Coordinates of C-alpha atoms in Angstrom, one line a residue:
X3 CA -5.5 20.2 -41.3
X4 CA -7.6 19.1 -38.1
X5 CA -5.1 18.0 -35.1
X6 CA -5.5 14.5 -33.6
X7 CA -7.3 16.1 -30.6
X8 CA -9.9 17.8 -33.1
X9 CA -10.2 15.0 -35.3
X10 CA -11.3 12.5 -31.8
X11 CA -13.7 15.3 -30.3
X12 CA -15.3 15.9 -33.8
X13 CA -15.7 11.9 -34.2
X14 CA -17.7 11.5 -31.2
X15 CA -20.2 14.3 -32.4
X16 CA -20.6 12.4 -35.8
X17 CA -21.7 9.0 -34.3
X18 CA -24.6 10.9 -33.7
X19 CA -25.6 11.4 -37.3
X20 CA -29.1 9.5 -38.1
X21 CA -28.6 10.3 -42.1
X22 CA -26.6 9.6 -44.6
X23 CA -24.7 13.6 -45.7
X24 CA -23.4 14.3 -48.9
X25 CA -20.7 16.9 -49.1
X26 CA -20.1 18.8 -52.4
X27 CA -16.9 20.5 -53.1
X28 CA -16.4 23.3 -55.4
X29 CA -12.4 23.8 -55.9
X30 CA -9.5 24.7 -58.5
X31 CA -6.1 24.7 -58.3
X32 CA -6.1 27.6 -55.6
X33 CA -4.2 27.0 -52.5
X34 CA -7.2 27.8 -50.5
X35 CA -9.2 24.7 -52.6
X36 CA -6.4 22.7 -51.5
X37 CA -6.7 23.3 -48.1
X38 CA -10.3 22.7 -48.2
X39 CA -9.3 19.3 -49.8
X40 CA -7.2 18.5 -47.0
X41 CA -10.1 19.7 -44.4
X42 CA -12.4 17.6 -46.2
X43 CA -10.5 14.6 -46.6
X44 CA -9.6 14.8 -42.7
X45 CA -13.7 15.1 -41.9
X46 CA -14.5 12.0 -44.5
X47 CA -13.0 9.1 -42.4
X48 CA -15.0 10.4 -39.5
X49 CA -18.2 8.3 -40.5
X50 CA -19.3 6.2 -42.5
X51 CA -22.6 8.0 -43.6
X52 CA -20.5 10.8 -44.9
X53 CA -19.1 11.2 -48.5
X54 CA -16.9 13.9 -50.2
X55 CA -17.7 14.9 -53.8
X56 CA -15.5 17.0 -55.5
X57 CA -16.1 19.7 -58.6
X58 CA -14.2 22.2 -60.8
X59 CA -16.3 23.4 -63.3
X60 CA -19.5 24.3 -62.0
X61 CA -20.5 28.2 -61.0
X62 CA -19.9 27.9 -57.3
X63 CA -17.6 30.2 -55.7
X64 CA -14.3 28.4 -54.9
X65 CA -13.3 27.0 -52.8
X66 CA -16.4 26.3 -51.3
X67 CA -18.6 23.1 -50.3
X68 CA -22.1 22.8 -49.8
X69 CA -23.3 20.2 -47.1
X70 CA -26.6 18.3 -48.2
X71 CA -28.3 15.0 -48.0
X72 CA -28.0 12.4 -51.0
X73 CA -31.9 13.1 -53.0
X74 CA -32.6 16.4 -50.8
X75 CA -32.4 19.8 -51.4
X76 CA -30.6 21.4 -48.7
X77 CA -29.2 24.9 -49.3
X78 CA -25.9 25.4 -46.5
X79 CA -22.9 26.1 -48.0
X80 CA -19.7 27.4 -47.1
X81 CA -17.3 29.5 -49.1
X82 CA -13.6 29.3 -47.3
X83 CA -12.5 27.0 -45.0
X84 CA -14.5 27.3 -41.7
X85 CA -12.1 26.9 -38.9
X86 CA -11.5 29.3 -35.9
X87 CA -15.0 30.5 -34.5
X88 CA -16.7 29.1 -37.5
X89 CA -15.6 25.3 -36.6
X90 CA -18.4 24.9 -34.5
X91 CA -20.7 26.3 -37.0
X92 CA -19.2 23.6 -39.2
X93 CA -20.1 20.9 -36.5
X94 CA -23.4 22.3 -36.1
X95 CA -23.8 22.1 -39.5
X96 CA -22.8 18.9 -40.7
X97 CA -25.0 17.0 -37.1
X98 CA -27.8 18.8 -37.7
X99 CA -28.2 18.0 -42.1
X100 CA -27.4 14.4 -40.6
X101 CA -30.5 14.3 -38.5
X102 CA -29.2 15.4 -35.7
X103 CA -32.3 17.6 -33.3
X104 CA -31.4 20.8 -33.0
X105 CA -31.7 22.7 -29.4
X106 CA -33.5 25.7 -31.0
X107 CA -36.8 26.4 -29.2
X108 CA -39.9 24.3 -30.8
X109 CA -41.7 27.4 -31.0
X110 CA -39.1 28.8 -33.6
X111 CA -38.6 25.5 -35.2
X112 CA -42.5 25.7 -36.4
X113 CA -41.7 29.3 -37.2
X114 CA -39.0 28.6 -39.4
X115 CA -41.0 25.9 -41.0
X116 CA -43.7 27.8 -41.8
X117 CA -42.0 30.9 -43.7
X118 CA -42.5 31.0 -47.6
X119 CA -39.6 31.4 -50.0
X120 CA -38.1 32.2 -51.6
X121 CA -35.0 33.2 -49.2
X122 CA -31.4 32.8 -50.1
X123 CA -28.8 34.5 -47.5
X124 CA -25.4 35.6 -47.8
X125 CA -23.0 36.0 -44.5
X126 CA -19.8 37.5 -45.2
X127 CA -18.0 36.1 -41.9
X128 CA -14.1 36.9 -40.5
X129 CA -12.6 33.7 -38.8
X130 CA -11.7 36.0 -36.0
X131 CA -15.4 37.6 -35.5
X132 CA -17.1 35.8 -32.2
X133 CA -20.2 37.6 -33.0
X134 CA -20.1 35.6 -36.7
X135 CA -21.2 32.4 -35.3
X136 CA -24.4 33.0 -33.9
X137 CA -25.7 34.5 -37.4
X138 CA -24.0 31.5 -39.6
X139 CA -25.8 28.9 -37.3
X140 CA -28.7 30.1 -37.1
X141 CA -29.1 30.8 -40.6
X142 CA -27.8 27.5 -41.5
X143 CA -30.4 25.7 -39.0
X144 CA -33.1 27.7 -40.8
X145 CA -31.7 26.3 -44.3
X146 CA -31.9 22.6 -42.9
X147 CA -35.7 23.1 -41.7
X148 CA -37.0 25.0 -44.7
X149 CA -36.4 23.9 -48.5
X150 CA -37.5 27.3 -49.1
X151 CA -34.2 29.1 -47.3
X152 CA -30.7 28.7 -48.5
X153 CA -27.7 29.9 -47.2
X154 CA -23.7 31.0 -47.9
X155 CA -21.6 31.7 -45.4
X156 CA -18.8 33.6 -46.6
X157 CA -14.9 34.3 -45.5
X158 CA -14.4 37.6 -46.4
X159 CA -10.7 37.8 -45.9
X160 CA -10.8 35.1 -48.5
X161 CA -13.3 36.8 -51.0
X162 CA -11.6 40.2 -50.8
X163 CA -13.1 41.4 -54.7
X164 CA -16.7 40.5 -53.4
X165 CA -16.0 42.4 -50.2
X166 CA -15.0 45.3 -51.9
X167 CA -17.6 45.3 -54.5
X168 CA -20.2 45.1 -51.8
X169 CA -18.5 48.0 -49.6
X170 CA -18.8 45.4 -46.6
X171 CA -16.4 46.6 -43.9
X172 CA -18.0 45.1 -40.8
X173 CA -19.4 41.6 -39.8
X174 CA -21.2 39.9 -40.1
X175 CA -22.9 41.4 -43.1
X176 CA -26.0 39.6 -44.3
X177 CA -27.9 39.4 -47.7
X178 CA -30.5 38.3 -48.6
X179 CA -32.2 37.5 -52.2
X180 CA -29.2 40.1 -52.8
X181 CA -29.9 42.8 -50.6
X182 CA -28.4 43.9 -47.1
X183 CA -30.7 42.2 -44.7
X184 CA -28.9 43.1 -41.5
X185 CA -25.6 43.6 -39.8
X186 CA -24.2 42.5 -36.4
X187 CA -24.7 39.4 -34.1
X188 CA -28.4 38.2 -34.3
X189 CA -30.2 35.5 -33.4
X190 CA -32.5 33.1 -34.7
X191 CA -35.4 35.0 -33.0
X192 CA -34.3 38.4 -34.1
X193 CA -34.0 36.9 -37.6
X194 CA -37.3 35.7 -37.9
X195 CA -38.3 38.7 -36.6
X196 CA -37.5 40.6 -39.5
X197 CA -38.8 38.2 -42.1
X198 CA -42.3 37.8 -39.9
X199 CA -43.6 41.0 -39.3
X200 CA -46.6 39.3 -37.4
X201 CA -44.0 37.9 -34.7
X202 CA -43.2 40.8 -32.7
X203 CA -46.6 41.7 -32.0
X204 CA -48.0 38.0 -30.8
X205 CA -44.6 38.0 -28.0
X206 CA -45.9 41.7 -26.7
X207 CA -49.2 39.8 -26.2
X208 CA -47.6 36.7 -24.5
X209 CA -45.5 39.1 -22.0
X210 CA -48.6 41.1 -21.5
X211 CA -50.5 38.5 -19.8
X212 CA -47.2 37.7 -17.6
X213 CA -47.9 37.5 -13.9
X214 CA -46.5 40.3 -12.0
X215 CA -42.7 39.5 -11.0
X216 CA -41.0 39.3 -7.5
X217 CA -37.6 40.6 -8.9
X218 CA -37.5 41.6 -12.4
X219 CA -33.9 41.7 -14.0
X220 CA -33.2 44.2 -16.4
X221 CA -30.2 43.0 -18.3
X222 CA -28.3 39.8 -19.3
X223 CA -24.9 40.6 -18.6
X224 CA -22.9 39.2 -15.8
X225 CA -24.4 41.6 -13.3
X226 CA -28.1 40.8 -14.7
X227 CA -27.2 37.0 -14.3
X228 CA -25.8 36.6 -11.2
X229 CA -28.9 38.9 -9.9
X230 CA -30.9 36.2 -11.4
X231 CA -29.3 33.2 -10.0
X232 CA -29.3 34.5 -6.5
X233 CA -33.1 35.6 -6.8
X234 CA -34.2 32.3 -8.1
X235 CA -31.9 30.3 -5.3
X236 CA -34.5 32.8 -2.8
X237 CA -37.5 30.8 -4.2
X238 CA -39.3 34.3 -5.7
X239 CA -40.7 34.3 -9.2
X240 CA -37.7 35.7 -10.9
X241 CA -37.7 36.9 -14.5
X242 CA -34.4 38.7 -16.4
X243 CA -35.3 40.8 -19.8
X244 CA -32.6 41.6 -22.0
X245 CA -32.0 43.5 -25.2
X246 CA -29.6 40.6 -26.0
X247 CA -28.2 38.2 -23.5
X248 CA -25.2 38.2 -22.7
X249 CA -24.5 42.4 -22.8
X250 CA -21.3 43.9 -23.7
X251 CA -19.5 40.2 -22.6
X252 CA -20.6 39.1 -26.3
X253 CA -18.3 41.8 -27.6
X254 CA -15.0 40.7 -25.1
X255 CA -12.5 38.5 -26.6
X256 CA -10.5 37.0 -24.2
X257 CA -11.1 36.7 -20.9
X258 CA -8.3 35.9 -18.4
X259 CA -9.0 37.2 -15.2
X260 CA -12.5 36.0 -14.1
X261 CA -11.7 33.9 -11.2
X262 CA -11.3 30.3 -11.4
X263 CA -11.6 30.4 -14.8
X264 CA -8.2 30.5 -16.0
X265 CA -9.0 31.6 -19.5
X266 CA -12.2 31.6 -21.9
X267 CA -13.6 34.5 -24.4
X268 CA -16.7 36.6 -24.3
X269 CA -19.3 34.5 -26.2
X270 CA -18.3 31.2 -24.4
X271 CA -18.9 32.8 -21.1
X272 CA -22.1 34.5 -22.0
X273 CA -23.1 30.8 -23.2
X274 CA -22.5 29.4 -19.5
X275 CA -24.3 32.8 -18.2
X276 CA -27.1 31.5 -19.7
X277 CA -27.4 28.2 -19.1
X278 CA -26.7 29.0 -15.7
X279 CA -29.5 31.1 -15.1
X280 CA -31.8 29.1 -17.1
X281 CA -30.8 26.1 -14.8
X282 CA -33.4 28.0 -12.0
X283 CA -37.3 28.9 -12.7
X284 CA -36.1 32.5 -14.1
X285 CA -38.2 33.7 -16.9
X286 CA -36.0 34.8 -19.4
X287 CA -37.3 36.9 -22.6
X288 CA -34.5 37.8 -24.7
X289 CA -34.4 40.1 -27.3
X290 CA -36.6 42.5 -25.8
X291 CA -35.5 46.4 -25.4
X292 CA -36.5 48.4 -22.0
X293 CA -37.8 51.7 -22.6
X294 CA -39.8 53.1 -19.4
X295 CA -39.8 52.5 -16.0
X296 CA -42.6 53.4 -13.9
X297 CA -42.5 53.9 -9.8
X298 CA -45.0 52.3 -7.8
X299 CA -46.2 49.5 -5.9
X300 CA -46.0 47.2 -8.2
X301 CA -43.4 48.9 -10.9
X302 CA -43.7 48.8 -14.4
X303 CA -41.3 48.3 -17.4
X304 CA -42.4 49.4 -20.7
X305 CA -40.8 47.8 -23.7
X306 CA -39.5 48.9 -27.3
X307 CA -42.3 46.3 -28.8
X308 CA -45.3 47.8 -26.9
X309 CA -45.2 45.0 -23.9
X310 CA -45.4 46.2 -20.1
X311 CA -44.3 43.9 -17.1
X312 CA -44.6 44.2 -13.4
X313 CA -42.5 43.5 -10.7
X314 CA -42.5 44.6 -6.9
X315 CA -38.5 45.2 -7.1
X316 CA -36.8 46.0 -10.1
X317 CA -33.2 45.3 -10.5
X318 CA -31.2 47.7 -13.3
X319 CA -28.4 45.9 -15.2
X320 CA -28.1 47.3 -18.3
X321 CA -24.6 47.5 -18.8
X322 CA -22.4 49.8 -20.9
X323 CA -21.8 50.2 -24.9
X324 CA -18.7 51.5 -27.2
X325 CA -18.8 55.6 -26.2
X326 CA -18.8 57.6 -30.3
X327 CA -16.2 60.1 -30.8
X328 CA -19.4 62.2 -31.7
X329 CA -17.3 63.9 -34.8
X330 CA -18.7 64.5 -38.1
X331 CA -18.2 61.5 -40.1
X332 CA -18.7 59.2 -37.4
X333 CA -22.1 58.3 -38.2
X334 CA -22.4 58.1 -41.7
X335 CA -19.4 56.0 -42.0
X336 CA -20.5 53.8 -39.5
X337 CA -19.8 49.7 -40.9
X338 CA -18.2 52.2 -44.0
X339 CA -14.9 52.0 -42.5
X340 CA -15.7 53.4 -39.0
X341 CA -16.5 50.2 -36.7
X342 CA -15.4 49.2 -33.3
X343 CA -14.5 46.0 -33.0
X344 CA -11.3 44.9 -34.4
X345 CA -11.6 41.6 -33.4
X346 CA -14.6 40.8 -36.1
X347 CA -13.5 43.5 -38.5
X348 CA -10.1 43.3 -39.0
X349 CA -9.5 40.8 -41.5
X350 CA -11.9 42.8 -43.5
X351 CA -9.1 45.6 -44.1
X352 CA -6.0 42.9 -44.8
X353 CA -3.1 45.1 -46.2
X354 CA -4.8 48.5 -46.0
X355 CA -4.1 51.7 -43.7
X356 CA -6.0 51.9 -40.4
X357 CA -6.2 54.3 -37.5
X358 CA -7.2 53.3 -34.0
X359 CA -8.5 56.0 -31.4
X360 CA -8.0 55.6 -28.1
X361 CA -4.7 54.8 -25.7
X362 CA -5.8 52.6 -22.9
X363 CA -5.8 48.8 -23.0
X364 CA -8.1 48.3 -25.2
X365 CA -7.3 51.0 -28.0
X366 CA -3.6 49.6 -28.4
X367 CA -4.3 45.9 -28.1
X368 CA -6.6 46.7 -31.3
X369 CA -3.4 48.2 -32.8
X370 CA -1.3 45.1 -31.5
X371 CA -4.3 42.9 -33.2
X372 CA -4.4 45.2 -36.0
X373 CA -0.6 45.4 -36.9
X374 CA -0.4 41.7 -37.4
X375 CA -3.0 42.2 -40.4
X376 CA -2.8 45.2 -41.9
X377 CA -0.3 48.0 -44.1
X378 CA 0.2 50.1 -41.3
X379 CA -1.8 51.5 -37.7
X380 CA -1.8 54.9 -36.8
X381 CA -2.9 55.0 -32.7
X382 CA -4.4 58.6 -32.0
X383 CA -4.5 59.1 -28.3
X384 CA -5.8 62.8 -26.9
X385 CA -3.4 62.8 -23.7
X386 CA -0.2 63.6 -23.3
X387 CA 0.8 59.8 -22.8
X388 CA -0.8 56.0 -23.7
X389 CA -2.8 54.7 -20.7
X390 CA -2.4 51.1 -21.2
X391 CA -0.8 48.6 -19.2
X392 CA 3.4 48.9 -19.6
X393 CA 3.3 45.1 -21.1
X394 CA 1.0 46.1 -23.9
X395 CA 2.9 49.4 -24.7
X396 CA 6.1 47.6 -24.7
X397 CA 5.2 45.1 -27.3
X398 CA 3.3 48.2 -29.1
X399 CA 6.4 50.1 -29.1
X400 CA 8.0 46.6 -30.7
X401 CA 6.1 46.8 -34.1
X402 CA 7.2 48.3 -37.2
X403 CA 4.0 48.9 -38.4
X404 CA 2.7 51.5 -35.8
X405 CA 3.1 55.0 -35.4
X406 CA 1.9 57.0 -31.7
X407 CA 0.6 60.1 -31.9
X408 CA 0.0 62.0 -28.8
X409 CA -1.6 65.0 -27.8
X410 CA -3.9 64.6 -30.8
X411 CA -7.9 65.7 -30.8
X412 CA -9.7 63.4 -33.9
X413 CA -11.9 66.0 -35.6
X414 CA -13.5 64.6 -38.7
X415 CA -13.8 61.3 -40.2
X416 CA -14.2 61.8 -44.1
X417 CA -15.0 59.8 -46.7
X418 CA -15.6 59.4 -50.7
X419 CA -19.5 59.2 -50.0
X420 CA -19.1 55.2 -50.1
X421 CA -16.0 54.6 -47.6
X422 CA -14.3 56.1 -45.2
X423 CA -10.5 57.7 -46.8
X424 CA -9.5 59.9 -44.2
X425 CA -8.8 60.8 -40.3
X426 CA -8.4 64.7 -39.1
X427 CA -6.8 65.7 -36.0
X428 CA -5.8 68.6 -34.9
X429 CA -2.7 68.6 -32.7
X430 CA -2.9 70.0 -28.8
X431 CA 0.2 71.6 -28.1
X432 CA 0.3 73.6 -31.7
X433 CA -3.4 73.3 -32.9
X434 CA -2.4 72.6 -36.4
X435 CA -4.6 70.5 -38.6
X436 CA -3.4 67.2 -40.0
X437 CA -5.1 64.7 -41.9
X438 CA -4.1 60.7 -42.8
X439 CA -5.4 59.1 -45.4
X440 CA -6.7 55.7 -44.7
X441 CA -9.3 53.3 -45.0
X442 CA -10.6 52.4 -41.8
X443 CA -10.9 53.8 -38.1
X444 CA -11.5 51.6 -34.8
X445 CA -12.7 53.8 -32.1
X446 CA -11.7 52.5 -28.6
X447 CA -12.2 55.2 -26.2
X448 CA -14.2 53.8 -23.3
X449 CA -17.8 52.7 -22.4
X450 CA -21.1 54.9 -22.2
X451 CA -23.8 53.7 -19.9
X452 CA -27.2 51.9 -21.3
X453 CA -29.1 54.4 -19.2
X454 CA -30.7 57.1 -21.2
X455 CA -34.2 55.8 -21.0
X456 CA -34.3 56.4 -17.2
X457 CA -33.5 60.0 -17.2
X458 CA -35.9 61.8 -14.8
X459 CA -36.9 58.8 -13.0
X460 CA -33.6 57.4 -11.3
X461 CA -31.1 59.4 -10.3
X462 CA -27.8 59.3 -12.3
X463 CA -24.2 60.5 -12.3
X464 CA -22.8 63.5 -14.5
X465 CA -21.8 60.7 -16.6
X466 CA -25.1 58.6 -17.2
X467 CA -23.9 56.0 -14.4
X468 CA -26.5 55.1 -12.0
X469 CA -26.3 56.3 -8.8
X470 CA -26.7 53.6 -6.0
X471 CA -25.8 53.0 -2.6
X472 CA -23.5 50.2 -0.9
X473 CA -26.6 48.0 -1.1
X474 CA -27.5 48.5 -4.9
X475 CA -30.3 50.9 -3.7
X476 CA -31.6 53.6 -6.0
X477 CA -33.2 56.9 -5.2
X478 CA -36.5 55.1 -6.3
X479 CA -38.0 52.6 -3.4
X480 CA -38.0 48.9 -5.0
X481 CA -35.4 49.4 -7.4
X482 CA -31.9 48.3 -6.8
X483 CA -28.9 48.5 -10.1
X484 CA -25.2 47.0 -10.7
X485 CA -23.1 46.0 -13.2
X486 CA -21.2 48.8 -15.5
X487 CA -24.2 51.0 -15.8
X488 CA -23.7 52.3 -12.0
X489 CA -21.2 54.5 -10.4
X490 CA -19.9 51.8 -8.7
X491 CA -16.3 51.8 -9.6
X492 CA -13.8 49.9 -11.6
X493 CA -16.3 47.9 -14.7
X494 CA -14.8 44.5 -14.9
X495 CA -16.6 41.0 -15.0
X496 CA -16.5 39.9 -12.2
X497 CA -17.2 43.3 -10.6
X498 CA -20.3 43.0 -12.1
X499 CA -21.4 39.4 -11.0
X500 CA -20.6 40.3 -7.4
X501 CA -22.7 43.7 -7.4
X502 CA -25.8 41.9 -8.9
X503 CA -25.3 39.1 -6.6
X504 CA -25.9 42.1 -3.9
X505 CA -28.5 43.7 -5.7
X506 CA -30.7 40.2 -5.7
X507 CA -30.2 40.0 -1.9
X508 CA -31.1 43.7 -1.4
X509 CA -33.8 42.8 -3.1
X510 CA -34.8 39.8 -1.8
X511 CA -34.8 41.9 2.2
X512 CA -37.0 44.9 0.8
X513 CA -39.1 42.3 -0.4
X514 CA -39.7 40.3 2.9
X515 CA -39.8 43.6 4.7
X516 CA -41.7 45.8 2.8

């Protein structure tokens, strides 16, 4: 199951157990039980201080295993086998119920600690979901440090008859004590969060007594991070604020044309944007949602949870999110059937009819993605011809599976009040109606800029882009912007990294003039 490469790498990590770990295995005569057999019995020889129990007629879903300590009550369990992203939650896992610290902040740890029970979580995860990870970990860490928390993590692909009984049609999809508890990547601080009211209000009070900033970052995406590094390399108290770090890079799967990075995906780079930035004295407070900003000498952003900070420059970075066909139907089948990345939610719709909207690159490498899982893809493009690159159209064009439609306007998204079962279009060169039945629609039709909280104050494009100079200046004095929320042109990674390198520079001059 694990390759001799994997199998020496995942060694190393287990010679830094510190307790003994039992692993209990619930499996029949399925093939997925024996592959989780064969996983198993490939992780057992690893160390000494792990055994491999193995049972068939207790109520556990199978196959599944559930990773404990011998006389403890720990509740993490898997349900599938958890290879592709989910290996490392495996890892994670298994080192930290064998004693191994984790790198959580201590401040959480004691937060976690302290919560009262019960609490038992359900993530229903796709192997191919890079957002997946972050939830299974951290609910998995919380499960280690509290007796009172337990938690499943769940293949869905593998699971189909709960997936469907539960309508789940995006991931990750969370439970908890049997109840949707939250959808989409989150982490351990937004999780905690929601189960501890009282936090939110005790971190508004902690950035409220924050010294004012030289150079406040608004946004953790490439542009935001590079702005930080550069500011922090000047020597000026720095501080970068994000709504989650990382931006619409969490979202990117591959990623093969940063350069000197030959080839990586979205959450592994955001990982290294991180602990690049956090390798300088930058003040980072994740998690936190910009919702003002107010001119002035010193200028103030407001935030979502009721916090203010100061800086004397301000640097926008807010980045860009999945634009909404804005059709009826959109909205209320939103994780229904209607979602937008096919990456996380694909497996979810495993032999069903799908429709992907949108032309350019990334509309028909969903359908390229899509076609290898599902009945059949229907790509609906508005123009008169695909606007993807000609290597991505030509293996398109190569699959049985898909069907083009051109010149076609999507109208409606219907459903049966539960889940989406329908597409309308209307056709541009006849204006007839048509309608496909299906079962799920990926919308791929471009990026809208994070930008509608400064409306009135900074000046913006006829398309919600910021407007700036060749300097990363705004039309308000002390406040500079890059990255895909700005009219600078073409919105790629590295793009952004170069433009909030400029911005911090800019911004380091009006600072030493001013």
């Amino acid at each position: 199951m694990l390759d001799i490469n994997l199998k020496t790498q995942l060694k190393a990590y287990l010679e830094k157990l510190t307790q003994p770990i039992e692993i209990i295995a619930s499996v029949d005569d399925s093939k997925g039980s024996r592959d989780l057999v064969e996983l198993l019995a490939d992780i057992k020889p690893l160390s000494d201080r792990i055994t491999v129990t193995e049972r068939r007629n207790d109520a556990e879903r199978k196959p599944s295993f559930a990773i404990t300590r011998p006389g403890d009550e720990i509740g993490v369990r898997f349900a599938g086998l958890p290879l592709g992203h989910e290996f490392t939650s495996l890892v994670l896992a298994l080192l930290h119920v064998g004693g191994h610290p984790s790198k959580a902040a201590s401040d959480l740890i004691e937060q976690v600690k302290n919560l009262h029970g019960p609490f038992h979580f359900e993530t229903y995860f796709s192997l191919t979901c890079q957002n997946c990870p972050d939830v299974v970990q951290a609910l998995n860490l919380m499960a280690v440090l509290n007796p009172n928390i337990s938690h499943v993590a769940i293949d869905g692909a593998l699971f189909q008859d709960e997936v469907t009984k539960r309508q789940i049609m995006n991931v990750p999809s969370v439970f908890l004590n049997g109840e949707p508890f939250g959808q989409g990547r989150m982490e351990l601080a937004e999780i905690l969060a929601k189960l501890d009211t009282g936090s939110a209000a005790r971190e508004a009070e902690k950035l409220n007594a924050k010294a004012p900033f030289d150079v406040l970052i608004v946004g953790g995406g490439p542009a935001g991070a590079a702005a930080a590094v550069y500011a922090a390399r000047k020597g000026i108290a720095t501080g970068i604020v994000a709504e989650r770090f990382g931006g619409q890079v969490l979202d990117t799967m591959g990623i093969e044309n940063y350069i000197s990075i030959k080839e990586t995906d979205g959450p592994h780079f955001a990982v290294a944007l991180e602990q690049h930035v956090k390798s300088y004295d930058v003040d980072v407070m994740n998690l936190q949602r910009a919702e003002a900003l107010v001119p002035g000498q010193l200028i103030e952003i407001k935030l979502k949870s009721g916090a203010s900070l100061k800086s004397k420059t301000v640097i926008l970075a807010t980045g860009a999110r999945w634009r909404d066909m804005n059709v009826p139907g959109e909205k209320e089948y939103r994780t229904k059937g209607v979602t937008y990345c096919p990456h996380c939610d694909g497996p979810l719709f495993k032999g069903k009819r799908v429709a992907v909207v949108g032309g350019g690159n990334s509309g028909v490498e969903a359908a390229i993605d899509l076609a290898g899982l599902v009945a059949h893809v229907t790509l609906i493009e508005f123009a008169n011809e695909l606007r993807a690159d000609a290597v991505l159209q030509r293996k398109l064009n190569s699959l049985p599976n898909v069907t083009v439609i051109l010149h076609a306007q999507t109208t409606e998204v219907t459903g049966d009040g539960q889940k989406v079962n329908g597409l309308i279009y209307k056709d541009r060169t006849t204006d007839a109606v048509n309608r496909l039945d299906l079962e799920g629609v990926f919308v791929q039709i471009g990026l809208l800029p994070n930008t509608d909280w400064l409306k009135g104050v900074v000046d913006l494009s006829k398309h919600g882009e910021i407007v700036v100079d060749a300097n990363g200046r705004t039309n308000v004095t002390g406040v500079f912007a890059a990255g895909d929320a700005t009219t600078t042109p073409f919105k790629q990674i590295v793009i952004a990294a170069g433009e909030g390198s400029k911005a911090a520079l800019s911004a380091f001059d009006h600072i030493i003039r001013s």
